Amino acid sequence: MSKRDEMIAKYASDLKEKMGHDADMDLLTKVTIGCGPSIYNKDSATVSAGSESELETVKKNFLIKKLGLEDGPALMEGLHKVLEDYGKSNRNKYRAVVYYLLTKHFGKEEVYS
């Protein structure tokens, strides 16, 4: 099993254990690949939910640029909803999982088709 496959399996397990979701493995794989090498770096592999600058970066670079969403209050509302659903007390909010959940939340799965 490759390192990337191990990470994808870890993300799927995280979704199952923390949220009770069975991951769409095809979408999770594509989102993880889209994250590039950031998943292997301890600092960039997670999203700091307590950092407004980090959330702004996710909004600009992922929601607007990658998913093609229009800027507006709904983006931050959706981001906060996803992070809350993932678990406020959950210290490790994996970037690939957050991006997967955001893709599902905003119904933009076709971006990864």
PDB file of N, CA and C in Angstrom:
ATOM      1  N   MET A   1       0.854  -1.186   0.000  1.00  0.00           N
ATOM      2  CA  MET A   1       0.000   0.000   0.000  1.00  0.00           C
ATOM      3  C   MET A   1       0.896   1.245   0.000  1.00  0.00           C
ATOM      4  N   SER A   2       0.618   2.170  -0.901  1.00  0.00           N
ATOM      5  CA  SER A   2       1.421   3.386  -0.983  1.00  0.00           C
ATOM      6  C   SER A   2       1.100   4.306   0.190  1.00  0.00           C
ATOM      7  N   LYS A   3       1.977   5.257   0.414  1.00  0.00           N
ATOM      8  CA  LYS A   3       1.776   6.224   1.500  1.00  0.00           C
ATOM      9  C   LYS A   3       0.456   6.982   1.290  1.00  0.00           C
ATOM     10  N   ARG A   4       0.168   7.376   0.037  1.00  0.00           N
ATOM     11  CA  ARG A   4      -1.080   8.083  -0.248  1.00  0.00           C
ATOM     12  C   ARG A   4      -2.290   7.202   0.064  1.00  0.00           C
ATOM     13  N   ASP A   5      -2.223   5.931  -0.314  1.00  0.00           N
ATOM     14  CA  ASP A   5      -3.323   5.008  -0.021  1.00  0.00           C
ATOM     15  C   ASP A   5      -3.530   4.868   1.484  1.00  0.00           C
ATOM     16  N   GLU A   6      -2.437   4.869   2.233  1.00  0.00           N
ATOM     17  CA  GLU A   6      -2.528   4.804   3.695  1.00  0.00           C
ATOM     18  C   GLU A   6      -3.237   6.049   4.243  1.00  0.00           C
ATOM     19  N   MET A   7      -2.909   7.210   3.681  1.00  0.00           N
ATOM     20  CA  MET A   7      -3.530   8.456   4.125  1.00  0.00           C
ATOM     21  C   MET A   7      -5.031   8.445   3.805  1.00  0.00           C
ATOM     22  N   ILE A   8      -5.384   7.986   2.623  1.00  0.00           N
ATOM     23  CA  ILE A   8      -6.797   7.927   2.218  1.00  0.00           C
ATOM     24  C   ILE A   8      -7.565   6.992   3.152  1.00  0.00           C
ATOM     25  N   ALA A   9      -6.971   5.857   3.485  1.00  0.00           N
ATOM     26  CA  ALA A   9      -7.611   4.916   4.408  1.00  0.00           C
ATOM     27  C   ALA A   9      -7.776   5.564   5.792  1.00  0.00           C
ATOM     28  N   LYS A  10      -6.776   6.324   6.223  1.00  0.00           N
ATOM     29  CA  LYS A  10      -6.861   7.016   7.511  1.00  0.00           C
ATOM     30  C   LYS A  10      -7.980   8.051   7.491  1.00  0.00           C
ATOM     31  N   TYR A  11      -8.122   8.773   6.389  1.00  0.00           N
ATOM     32  CA  TYR A  11      -9.185   9.779   6.271  1.00  0.00           C
ATOM     33  C   TYR A  11     -10.568   9.124   6.279  1.00  0.00           C
ATOM     34  N   ALA A  12     -10.698   8.007   5.573  1.00  0.00           N
ATOM     35  CA  ALA A  12     -11.974   7.287   5.535  1.00  0.00           C
ATOM     36  C   ALA A  12     -12.342   6.795   6.935  1.00  0.00           C
ATOM     37  N   SER A  13     -11.349   6.304   7.651  1.00  0.00           N
ATOM     38  CA  SER A  13     -11.560   5.840   9.020  1.00  0.00           C
ATOM     39  C   SER A  13     -11.959   7.010   9.923  1.00  0.00           C
ATOM     40  N   ASP A  14     -11.329   8.156   9.726  1.00  0.00           N
ATOM     41  CA  ASP A  14     -11.645   9.364  10.498  1.00  0.00           C
ATOM     42  C   ASP A  14     -13.101   9.779  10.275  1.00  0.00           C
ATOM     43  N   LEU A  15     -13.544   9.744   9.026  1.00  0.00           N
ATOM     44  CA  LEU A  15     -14.933  10.073   8.705  1.00  0.00           C
ATOM     45  C   LEU A  15     -15.900   9.103   9.386  1.00  0.00           C
ATOM     46  N   LYS A  16     -15.551   7.831   9.387  1.00  0.00           N
ATOM     47  CA  LYS A  16     -16.409   6.807   9.973  1.00  0.00           C
ATOM     48  C   LYS A  16     -16.463   6.942  11.494  1.00  0.00           C
ATOM     49  N   GLU A  17     -15.296   7.084  12.123  1.00  0.00           N
ATOM     50  CA  GLU A  17     -15.221   7.129  13.582  1.00  0.00           C
ATOM     51  C   GLU A  17     -15.784   8.422  14.169  1.00  0.00           C
ATOM     52  N   LYS A  18     -15.469   9.550  13.574  1.00  0.00           N
ATOM     53  CA  LYS A  18     -15.829  10.836  14.163  1.00  0.00           C
ATOM     54  C   LYS A  18     -17.178  11.362  13.702  1.00  0.00           C
ATOM     55  N   MET A  19     -17.632  10.902  12.520  1.00  0.00           N
ATOM     56  CA  MET A  19     -18.865  11.454  11.981  1.00  0.00           C
ATOM     57  C   MET A  19     -19.898  10.391  11.624  1.00  0.00           C
ATOM     58  N   GLY A  20     -19.490   9.129  11.648  1.00  0.00           N
ATOM     59  CA  GLY A  20     -20.406   8.060  11.295  1.00  0.00           C
ATOM     60  C   GLY A  20     -20.718   7.973   9.810  1.00  0.00           C
ATOM     61  N   HIS A  21     -19.845   8.584   8.976  1.00  0.00           N
ATOM     62  CA  HIS A  21     -20.060   8.591   7.519  1.00  0.00           C
ATOM     63  C   HIS A  21     -19.232   7.506   6.846  1.00  0.00           C
ATOM     64  N   ASP A  22     -19.867   6.819   5.901  1.00  0.00           N
ATOM     65  CA  ASP A  22     -19.115   5.958   5.002  1.00  0.00           C
ATOM     66  C   ASP A  22     -18.697   6.840   3.837  1.00  0.00           C
ATOM     67  N   ALA A  23     -17.409   6.977   3.653  1.00  0.00           N
ATOM     68  CA  ALA A  23     -16.882   7.891   2.640  1.00  0.00           C
ATOM     69  C   ALA A  23     -17.152   7.388   1.227  1.00  0.00           C
ATOM     70  N   ASP A  24     -17.394   8.344   0.332  1.00  0.00           N
ATOM     71  CA  ASP A  24     -17.408   8.075  -1.104  1.00  0.00           C
ATOM     72  C   ASP A  24     -15.919   7.989  -1.465  1.00  0.00           C
ATOM     73  N   MET A  25     -15.414   6.763  -1.554  1.00  0.00           N
ATOM     74  CA  MET A  25     -13.962   6.568  -1.694  1.00  0.00           C
ATOM     75  C   MET A  25     -13.403   7.183  -2.973  1.00  0.00           C
ATOM     76  N   ASP A  26     -14.173   7.186  -4.035  1.00  0.00           N
ATOM     77  CA  ASP A  26     -13.709   7.791  -5.283  1.00  0.00           C
ATOM     78  C   ASP A  26     -13.507   9.292  -5.090  1.00  0.00           C
ATOM     79  N   LEU A  27     -14.483   9.954  -4.494  1.00  0.00           N
ATOM     80  CA  LEU A  27     -14.377  11.390  -4.245  1.00  0.00           C
ATOM     81  C   LEU A  27     -13.279  11.690  -3.237  1.00  0.00           C
ATOM     82  N   LEU A  28     -13.206  10.924  -2.165  1.00  0.00           N
ATOM     83  CA  LEU A  28     -12.174  11.149  -1.152  1.00  0.00           C
ATOM     84  C   LEU A  28     -10.786  11.001  -1.756  1.00  0.00           C
ATOM     85  N   THR A  29     -10.610  10.025  -2.621  1.00  0.00           N
ATOM     86  CA  THR A  29      -9.318   9.824  -3.296  1.00  0.00           C
ATOM     87  C   THR A  29      -8.973  11.022  -4.166  1.00  0.00           C
ATOM     88  N   LYS A  30      -9.935  11.504  -4.940  1.00  0.00           N
ATOM     89  CA  LYS A  30      -9.686  12.646  -5.828  1.00  0.00           C
ATOM     90  C   LYS A  30      -9.398  13.919  -5.040  1.00  0.00           C
ATOM     91  N   VAL A  31     -10.120  14.135  -3.946  1.00  0.00           N
ATOM     92  CA  VAL A  31      -9.877  15.315  -3.108  1.00  0.00           C
ATOM     93  C   VAL A  31      -8.482  15.228  -2.489  1.00  0.00           C
ATOM     94  N   THR A  32      -8.111  14.037  -2.016  1.00  0.00           N
ATOM     95  CA  THR A  32      -6.794  13.849  -1.411  1.00  0.00           C
ATOM     96  C   THR A  32      -5.693  14.101  -2.425  1.00  0.00           C
ATOM     97  N   ILE A  33      -5.836  13.582  -3.623  1.00  0.00           N
ATOM     98  CA  ILE A  33      -4.853  13.825  -4.680  1.00  0.00           C
ATOM     99  C   ILE A  33      -4.771  15.320  -4.974  1.00  0.00           C
ATOM    100  N   GLY A  34      -5.918  16.003  -4.971  1.00  0.00           N
ATOM    101  CA  GLY A  34      -5.960  17.442  -5.214  1.00  0.00           C
ATOM    102  C   GLY A  34      -5.240  18.259  -4.154  1.00  0.00           C
ATOM    103  N   CYS A  35      -5.114  17.709  -2.962  1.00  0.00           N
ATOM    104  CA  CYS A  35      -4.393  18.413  -1.885  1.00  0.00           C
ATOM    105  C   CYS A  35      -2.885  18.401  -2.126  1.00  0.00           C
ATOM    106  N   GLY A  36      -2.436  17.502  -2.974  1.00  0.00           N
ATOM    107  CA  GLY A  36      -1.020  17.438  -3.302  1.00  0.00           C
ATOM    108  C   GLY A  36      -0.159  17.045  -2.118  1.00  0.00           C
ATOM    109  N   PRO A  37       1.077  17.531  -2.108  1.00  0.00           N
ATOM    110  CA  PRO A  37       2.022  17.125  -1.058  1.00  0.00           C
ATOM    111  C   PRO A  37       1.695  17.675   0.338  1.00  0.00           C
ATOM    112  N   SER A  38       0.721  18.569   0.432  1.00  0.00           N
ATOM    113  CA  SER A  38       0.404  19.144   1.744  1.00  0.00           C
ATOM    114  C   SER A  38      -0.044  18.081   2.750  1.00  0.00           C
ATOM    115  N   ILE A  39      -0.573  16.951   2.270  1.00  0.00           N
ATOM    116  CA  ILE A  39      -1.052  15.920   3.194  1.00  0.00           C
ATOM    117  C   ILE A  39       0.086  15.224   3.939  1.00  0.00           C
ATOM    118  N   TYR A  40       1.315  15.367   3.442  1.00  0.00           N
ATOM    119  CA  TYR A  40       2.455  14.700   4.061  1.00  0.00           C
ATOM    120  C   TYR A  40       3.190  15.603   5.058  1.00  0.00           C
ATOM    121  N   ASN A  41       2.820  16.874   5.108  1.00  0.00           N
ATOM    122  CA  ASN A  41       3.462  17.827   6.009  1.00  0.00           C
ATOM    123  C   ASN A  41       2.592  17.979   7.243  1.00  0.00           C
ATOM    124  N   LYS A  42       3.178  17.755   8.419  1.00  0.00           N
ATOM    125  CA  LYS A  42       2.405  17.769   9.664  1.00  0.00           C
ATOM    126  C   LYS A  42       1.612  19.058   9.836  1.00  0.00           C
ATOM    127  N   ASP A  43       2.198  20.195   9.501  1.00  0.00           N
ATOM    128  CA  ASP A  43       1.527  21.479   9.694  1.00  0.00           C
ATOM    129  C   ASP A  43       0.410  21.713   8.671  1.00  0.00           C
ATOM    130  N   SER A  44       0.676  21.434   7.415  1.00  0.00           N
ATOM    131  CA  SER A  44      -0.319  21.726   6.381  1.00  0.00           C
ATOM    132  C   SER A  44      -1.346  20.606   6.187  1.00  0.00           C
ATOM    133  N   ALA A  45      -1.132  19.461   6.817  1.00  0.00           N
ATOM    134  CA  ALA A  45      -2.063  18.337   6.664  1.00  0.00           C
ATOM    135  C   ALA A  45      -3.369  18.561   7.413  1.00  0.00           C
ATOM    136  N   THR A  46      -3.373  19.527   8.337  1.00  0.00           N
ATOM    137  CA  THR A  46      -4.577  19.796   9.120  1.00  0.00           C
ATOM    138  C   THR A  46      -5.026  21.237   8.925  1.00  0.00           C
ATOM    139  N   VAL A  47      -6.283  21.483   9.246  1.00  0.00           N
ATOM    140  CA  VAL A  47      -6.848  22.828   9.186  1.00  0.00           C
ATOM    141  C   VAL A  47      -7.013  23.323  10.616  1.00  0.00           C
ATOM    142  N   SER A  48      -6.471  24.494  10.885  1.00  0.00           N
ATOM    143  CA  SER A  48      -6.607  25.099  12.208  1.00  0.00           C
ATOM    144  C   SER A  48      -7.925  25.861  12.257  1.00  0.00           C
ATOM    145  N   ALA A  49      -8.932  25.238  12.871  1.00  0.00           N
ATOM    146  CA  ALA A  49     -10.279  25.815  12.900  1.00  0.00           C
ATOM    147  C   ALA A  49     -10.343  27.088  13.732  1.00  0.00           C
ATOM    148  N   GLY A  50      -9.385  27.277  14.620  1.00  0.00           N
ATOM    149  CA  GLY A  50      -9.395  28.458  15.479  1.00  0.00           C
ATOM    150  C   GLY A  50      -8.721  29.666  14.865  1.00  0.00           C
ATOM    151  N   SER A  51      -8.141  29.510  13.700  1.00  0.00           N
ATOM    152  CA  SER A  51      -7.417  30.598  13.051  1.00  0.00           C
ATOM    153  C   SER A  51      -8.258  31.198  11.921  1.00  0.00           C
ATOM    154  N   GLU A  52      -8.691  32.439  12.117  1.00  0.00           N
ATOM    155  CA  GLU A  52      -9.498  33.097  11.083  1.00  0.00           C
ATOM    156  C   GLU A  52      -8.723  33.249   9.777  1.00  0.00           C
ATOM    157  N   SER A  53      -7.397  33.491   9.862  1.00  0.00           N
ATOM    158  CA  SER A  53      -6.613  33.627   8.627  1.00  0.00           C
ATOM    159  C   SER A  53      -6.561  32.300   7.876  1.00  0.00           C
ATOM    160  N   GLU A  54      -6.501  31.196   8.608  1.00  0.00           N
ATOM    161  CA  GLU A  54      -6.525  29.873   7.976  1.00  0.00           C
ATOM    162  C   GLU A  54      -7.866  29.634   7.285  1.00  0.00           C
ATOM    163  N   LEU A  55      -8.947  30.018   7.950  1.00  0.00           N
ATOM    164  CA  LEU A  55     -10.277  29.835   7.366  1.00  0.00           C
ATOM    165  C   LEU A  55     -10.458  30.710   6.127  1.00  0.00           C
ATOM    166  N   GLU A  56      -9.916  31.914   6.157  1.00  0.00           N
ATOM    167  CA  GLU A  56      -9.960  32.790   4.976  1.00  0.00           C
ATOM    168  C   GLU A  56      -9.198  32.161   3.819  1.00  0.00           C
ATOM    169  N   THR A  57      -8.063  31.545   4.122  1.00  0.00           N
ATOM    170  CA  THR A  57      -7.260  30.883   3.091  1.00  0.00           C
ATOM    171  C   THR A  57      -8.033  29.722   2.481  1.00  0.00           C
ATOM    172  N   VAL A  58      -8.687  28.923   3.325  1.00  0.00           N
ATOM    173  CA  VAL A  58      -9.505  27.808   2.817  1.00  0.00           C
ATOM    174  C   VAL A  58     -10.617  28.360   1.926  1.00  0.00           C
ATOM    175  N   LYS A  59     -11.251  29.429   2.380  1.00  0.00           N
ATOM    176  CA  LYS A  59     -12.335  30.033   1.597  1.00  0.00           C
ATOM    177  C   LYS A  59     -11.833  30.496   0.234  1.00  0.00           C
ATOM    178  N   LYS A  60     -10.737  31.252   0.228  1.00  0.00           N
ATOM    179  CA  LYS A  60     -10.226  31.805  -1.039  1.00  0.00           C
ATOM    180  C   LYS A  60      -9.649  30.731  -1.959  1.00  0.00           C
ATOM    181  N   ASN A  61      -8.775  29.892  -1.408  1.00  0.00           N
ATOM    182  CA  ASN A  61      -8.054  28.941  -2.257  1.00  0.00           C
ATOM    183  C   ASN A  61      -8.842  27.693  -2.609  1.00  0.00           C
ATOM    184  N   PHE A  62      -9.742  27.276  -1.735  1.00  0.00           N
ATOM    185  CA  PHE A  62     -10.488  26.061  -2.038  1.00  0.00           C
ATOM    186  C   PHE A  62     -11.913  26.347  -2.503  1.00  0.00           C
ATOM    187  N   LEU A  63     -12.664  27.051  -1.682  1.00  0.00           N
ATOM    188  CA  LEU A  63     -14.077  27.265  -2.021  1.00  0.00           C
ATOM    189  C   LEU A  63     -14.257  28.134  -3.265  1.00  0.00           C
ATOM    190  N   ILE A  64     -13.485  29.206  -3.366  1.00  0.00           N
ATOM    191  CA  ILE A  64     -13.656  30.118  -4.502  1.00  0.00           C
ATOM    192  C   ILE A  64     -12.860  29.649  -5.717  1.00  0.00           C
ATOM    193  N   LYS A  65     -11.551  29.402  -5.530  1.00  0.00           N
ATOM    194  CA  LYS A  65     -10.714  29.030  -6.676  1.00  0.00           C
ATOM    195  C   LYS A  65     -10.971  27.610  -7.172  1.00  0.00           C
ATOM    196  N   LYS A  66     -10.987  26.641  -6.269  1.00  0.00           N
ATOM    197  CA  LYS A  66     -11.126  25.242  -6.699  1.00  0.00           C
ATOM    198  C   LYS A  66     -12.580  24.866  -7.014  1.00  0.00           C
ATOM    199  N   LEU A  67     -13.490  25.182  -6.087  1.00  0.00           N
ATOM    200  CA  LEU A  67     -14.880  24.787  -6.304  1.00  0.00           C
ATOM    201  C   LEU A  67     -15.655  25.778  -7.164  1.00  0.00           C
ATOM    202  N   GLY A  68     -15.107  26.975  -7.363  1.00  0.00           N
ATOM    203  CA  GLY A  68     -15.755  27.955  -8.227  1.00  0.00           C
ATOM    204  C   GLY A  68     -16.980  28.610  -7.623  1.00  0.00           C
ATOM    205  N   LEU A  69     -17.021  28.692  -6.303  1.00  0.00           N
ATOM    206  CA  LEU A  69     -18.170  29.306  -5.631  1.00  0.00           C
ATOM    207  C   LEU A  69     -18.022  30.822  -5.581  1.00  0.00           C
ATOM    208  N   GLU A  70     -19.149  31.512  -5.562  1.00  0.00           N
ATOM    209  CA  GLU A  70     -19.159  32.973  -5.443  1.00  0.00           C
ATOM    210  C   GLU A  70     -18.914  33.353  -3.989  1.00  0.00           C
ATOM    211  N   ASP A  71     -18.088  34.387  -3.791  1.00  0.00           N
ATOM    212  CA  ASP A  71     -17.810  34.868  -2.442  1.00  0.00           C
ATOM    213  C   ASP A  71     -19.085  35.420  -1.822  1.00  0.00           C
ATOM    214  N   GLY A  72     -19.245  35.165  -0.551  1.00  0.00           N
ATOM    215  CA  GLY A  72     -20.404  35.659   0.181  1.00  0.00           C
ATOM    216  C   GLY A  72     -20.449  35.015   1.552  1.00  0.00           C
ATOM    217  N   PRO A  73     -21.357  35.462   2.386  1.00  0.00           N
ATOM    218  CA  PRO A  73     -21.437  34.940   3.757  1.00  0.00           C
ATOM    219  C   PRO A  73     -21.723  33.435   3.830  1.00  0.00           C
ATOM    220  N   ALA A  74     -22.367  32.893   2.809  1.00  0.00           N
ATOM    221  CA  ALA A  74     -22.695  31.463   2.818  1.00  0.00           C
ATOM    222  C   ALA A  74     -21.442  30.587   2.854  1.00  0.00           C
ATOM    223  N   LEU A  75     -20.341  31.084   2.311  1.00  0.00           N
ATOM    224  CA  LEU A  75     -19.108  30.289   2.297  1.00  0.00           C
ATOM    225  C   LEU A  75     -18.583  30.067   3.703  1.00  0.00           C
ATOM    226  N   MET A  76     -18.473  31.139   4.486  1.00  0.00           N
ATOM    227  CA  MET A  76     -17.973  30.996   5.857  1.00  0.00           C
ATOM    228  C   MET A  76     -18.980  30.241   6.721  1.00  0.00           C
ATOM    229  N   GLU A  77     -20.268  30.448   6.476  1.00  0.00           N
ATOM    230  CA  GLU A  77     -21.286  29.704   7.218  1.00  0.00           C
ATOM    231  C   GLU A  77     -21.134  28.209   6.954  1.00  0.00           C
ATOM    232  N   GLY A  78     -20.947  27.836   5.697  1.00  0.00           N
ATOM    233  CA  GLY A  78     -20.759  26.434   5.335  1.00  0.00           C
ATOM    234  C   GLY A  78     -19.479  25.869   5.927  1.00  0.00           C
ATOM    235  N   LEU A  79     -18.423  26.654   5.893  1.00  0.00           N
ATOM    236  CA  LEU A  79     -17.139  26.227   6.448  1.00  0.00           C
ATOM    237  C   LEU A  79     -17.268  25.979   7.955  1.00  0.00           C
ATOM    238  N   HIS A  80     -17.895  26.913   8.663  1.00  0.00           N
ATOM    239  CA  HIS A  80     -18.083  26.738  10.107  1.00  0.00           C
ATOM    240  C   HIS A  80     -18.976  25.535  10.416  1.00  0.00           C
ATOM    241  N   LYS A  81     -19.996  25.315   9.594  1.00  0.00           N
ATOM    242  CA  LYS A  81     -20.898  24.161   9.781  1.00  0.00           C
ATOM    243  C   LYS A  81     -20.127  22.850   9.628  1.00  0.00           C
ATOM    244  N   VAL A  82     -19.313  22.763   8.581  1.00  0.00           N
ATOM    245  CA  VAL A  82     -18.523  21.555   8.342  1.00  0.00           C
ATOM    246  C   VAL A  82     -17.560  21.313   9.497  1.00  0.00           C
ATOM    247  N   LEU A  83     -16.887  22.363   9.955  1.00  0.00           N
ATOM    248  CA  LEU A  83     -15.932  22.212  11.054  1.00  0.00           C
ATOM    249  C   LEU A  83     -16.633  21.805  12.345  1.00  0.00           C
ATOM    250  N   GLU A  84     -17.812  22.342  12.569  1.00  0.00           N
ATOM    251  CA  GLU A  84     -18.574  21.962  13.761  1.00  0.00           C
ATOM    252  C   GLU A  84     -19.023  20.500  13.668  1.00  0.00           C
ATOM    253  N   ASP A  85     -19.494  20.103  12.488  1.00  0.00           N
ATOM    254  CA  ASP A  85     -19.913  18.712  12.294  1.00  0.00           C
ATOM    255  C   ASP A  85     -18.734  17.750  12.480  1.00  0.00           C
ATOM    256  N   TYR A  86     -17.552  18.174  12.036  1.00  0.00           N
ATOM    257  CA  TYR A  86     -16.338  17.355  12.151  1.00  0.00           C
ATOM    258  C   TYR A  86     -15.943  17.212  13.621  1.00  0.00           C
ATOM    259  N   GLY A  87     -16.315  18.189  14.435  1.00  0.00           N
ATOM    260  CA  GLY A  87     -16.085  18.095  15.875  1.00  0.00           C
ATOM    261  C   GLY A  87     -15.198  19.205  16.391  1.00  0.00           C
ATOM    262  N   LYS A  88     -15.777  20.094  17.183  1.00  0.00           N
ATOM    263  CA  LYS A  88     -14.999  21.202  17.735  1.00  0.00           C
ATOM    264  C   LYS A  88     -13.859  20.708  18.610  1.00  0.00           C
ATOM    265  N   SER A  89     -14.097  19.632  19.356  1.00  0.00           N
ATOM    266  CA  SER A  89     -13.064  19.122  20.253  1.00  0.00           C
ATOM    267  C   SER A  89     -12.033  18.265  19.513  1.00  0.00           C
ATOM    268  N   ASN A  90     -12.299  17.951  18.267  1.00  0.00           N
ATOM    269  CA  ASN A  90     -11.389  17.161  17.454  1.00  0.00           C
ATOM    270  C   ASN A  90     -10.193  18.025  17.045  1.00  0.00           C
ATOM    271  N   ARG A  91      -9.034  17.748  17.620  1.00  0.00           N
ATOM    272  CA  ARG A  91      -7.854  18.572  17.353  1.00  0.00           C
ATOM    273  C   ARG A  91      -7.303  18.377  15.936  1.00  0.00           C
ATOM    274  N   ASN A  92      -7.382  17.170  15.420  1.00  0.00           N
ATOM    275  CA  ASN A  92      -6.837  16.887  14.098  1.00  0.00           C
ATOM    276  C   ASN A  92      -7.932  16.919  13.047  1.00  0.00           C
ATOM    277  N   LYS A  93      -8.103  18.078  12.453  1.00  0.00           N
ATOM    278  CA  LYS A  93      -9.067  18.213  11.360  1.00  0.00           C
ATOM    279  C   LYS A  93      -8.263  18.123  10.058  1.00  0.00           C
ATOM    280  N   TYR A  94      -8.228  16.924   9.516  1.00  0.00           N
ATOM    281  CA  TYR A  94      -7.414  16.703   8.324  1.00  0.00           C
ATOM    282  C   TYR A  94      -7.935  17.525   7.157  1.00  0.00           C
ATOM    283  N   ARG A  95      -6.990  18.191   6.476  1.00  0.00           N
ATOM    284  CA  ARG A  95      -7.321  19.070   5.358  1.00  0.00           C
ATOM    285  C   ARG A  95      -8.124  18.326   4.289  1.00  0.00           C
ATOM    286  N   ALA A  96      -7.701  17.130   3.924  1.00  0.00           N
ATOM    287  CA  ALA A  96      -8.397  16.376   2.880  1.00  0.00           C
ATOM    288  C   ALA A  96      -9.827  16.054   3.302  1.00  0.00           C
ATOM    289  N   VAL A  97     -10.034  15.756   4.579  1.00  0.00           N
ATOM    290  CA  VAL A  97     -11.378  15.452   5.073  1.00  0.00           C
ATOM    291  C   VAL A  97     -12.238  16.712   5.066  1.00  0.00           C
ATOM    292  N   VAL A  98     -11.670  17.824   5.506  1.00  0.00           N
ATOM    293  CA  VAL A  98     -12.409  19.097   5.497  1.00  0.00           C
ATOM    294  C   VAL A  98     -12.790  19.455   4.064  1.00  0.00           C
ATOM    295  N   TYR A  99     -11.862  19.330   3.133  1.00  0.00           N
ATOM    296  CA  TYR A  99     -12.153  19.652   1.735  1.00  0.00           C
ATOM    297  C   TYR A  99     -13.212  18.699   1.165  1.00  0.00           C
ATOM    298  N   TYR A 100     -13.128  17.423   1.525  1.00  0.00           N
ATOM    299  CA  TYR A 100     -14.131  16.440   1.097  1.00  0.00           C
ATOM    300  C   TYR A 100     -15.510  16.851   1.616  1.00  0.00           C
ATOM    301  N   LEU A 101     -15.580  17.179   2.900  1.00  0.00           N
ATOM    302  CA  LEU A 101     -16.858  17.565   3.511  1.00  0.00           C
ATOM    303  C   LEU A 101     -17.401  18.853   2.898  1.00  0.00           C
ATOM    304  N   LEU A 102     -16.524  19.800   2.599  1.00  0.00           N
ATOM    305  CA  LEU A 102     -16.952  21.054   1.960  1.00  0.00           C
ATOM    306  C   LEU A 102     -17.491  20.780   0.551  1.00  0.00           C
ATOM    307  N   THR A 103     -16.812  19.903  -0.172  1.00  0.00           N
ATOM    308  CA  THR A 103     -17.262  19.542  -1.520  1.00  0.00           C
ATOM    309  C   THR A 103     -18.669  18.947  -1.459  1.00  0.00           C
ATOM    310  N   LYS A 104     -18.898  18.050  -0.501  1.00  0.00           N
ATOM    311  CA  LYS A 104     -20.220  17.442  -0.333  1.00  0.00           C
ATOM    312  C   LYS A 104     -21.243  18.486   0.132  1.00  0.00           C
ATOM    313  N   HIS A 105     -20.853  19.320   1.093  1.00  0.00           N
ATOM    314  CA  HIS A 105     -21.768  20.317   1.652  1.00  0.00           C
ATOM    315  C   HIS A 105     -22.294  21.262   0.569  1.00  0.00           C
ATOM    316  N   PHE A 106     -21.395  21.705  -0.306  1.00  0.00           N
ATOM    317  CA  PHE A 106     -21.789  22.657  -1.348  1.00  0.00           C
ATOM    318  C   PHE A 106     -22.244  21.972  -2.638  1.00  0.00           C
ATOM    319  N   GLY A 107     -22.289  20.634  -2.642  1.00  0.00           N
ATOM    320  CA  GLY A 107     -22.781  19.906  -3.808  1.00  0.00           C
ATOM    321  C   GLY A 107     -21.930  20.102  -5.054  1.00  0.00           C
ATOM    322  N   LYS A 108     -20.610  20.170  -4.866  1.00  0.00           N
ATOM    323  CA  LYS A 108     -19.716  20.448  -5.998  1.00  0.00           C
ATOM    324  C   LYS A 108     -18.874  19.217  -6.388  1.00  0.00           C
ATOM    325  N   GLU A 109     -19.448  18.041  -6.213  1.00  0.00           N
ATOM    326  CA  GLU A 109     -18.729  16.813  -6.545  1.00  0.00           C
ATOM    327  C   GLU A 109     -18.273  16.768  -8.005  1.00  0.00           C
ATOM    328  N   GLU A 110     -19.020  17.433  -8.878  1.00  0.00           N
ATOM    329  CA  GLU A 110     -18.670  17.401 -10.309  1.00  0.00           C
ATOM    330  C   GLU A 110     -17.318  18.031 -10.600  1.00  0.00           C
ATOM    331  N   VAL A 111     -16.815  18.872  -9.702  1.00  0.00           N
ATOM    332  CA  VAL A 111     -15.482  19.462  -9.881  1.00  0.00           C
ATOM    333  C   VAL A 111     -14.432  18.365  -9.976  1.00  0.00           C
ATOM    334  N   TYR A 112     -14.667  17.254  -9.288  1.00  0.00           N
ATOM    335  CA  TYR A 112     -13.711  16.152  -9.253  1.00  0.00           C
ATOM    336  C   TYR A 112     -14.063  15.010 -10.215  1.00  0.00           C
ATOM    337  N   SER A 113     -15.009  15.244 -11.126  1.00  0.00           N
ATOM    338  CA  SER A 113     -15.410  14.195 -12.080  1.00  0.00           C
ATOM    339  C   SER A 113     -14.370  14.003 -13.162  1.00  0.00           C
TER     340      SER A 113
END
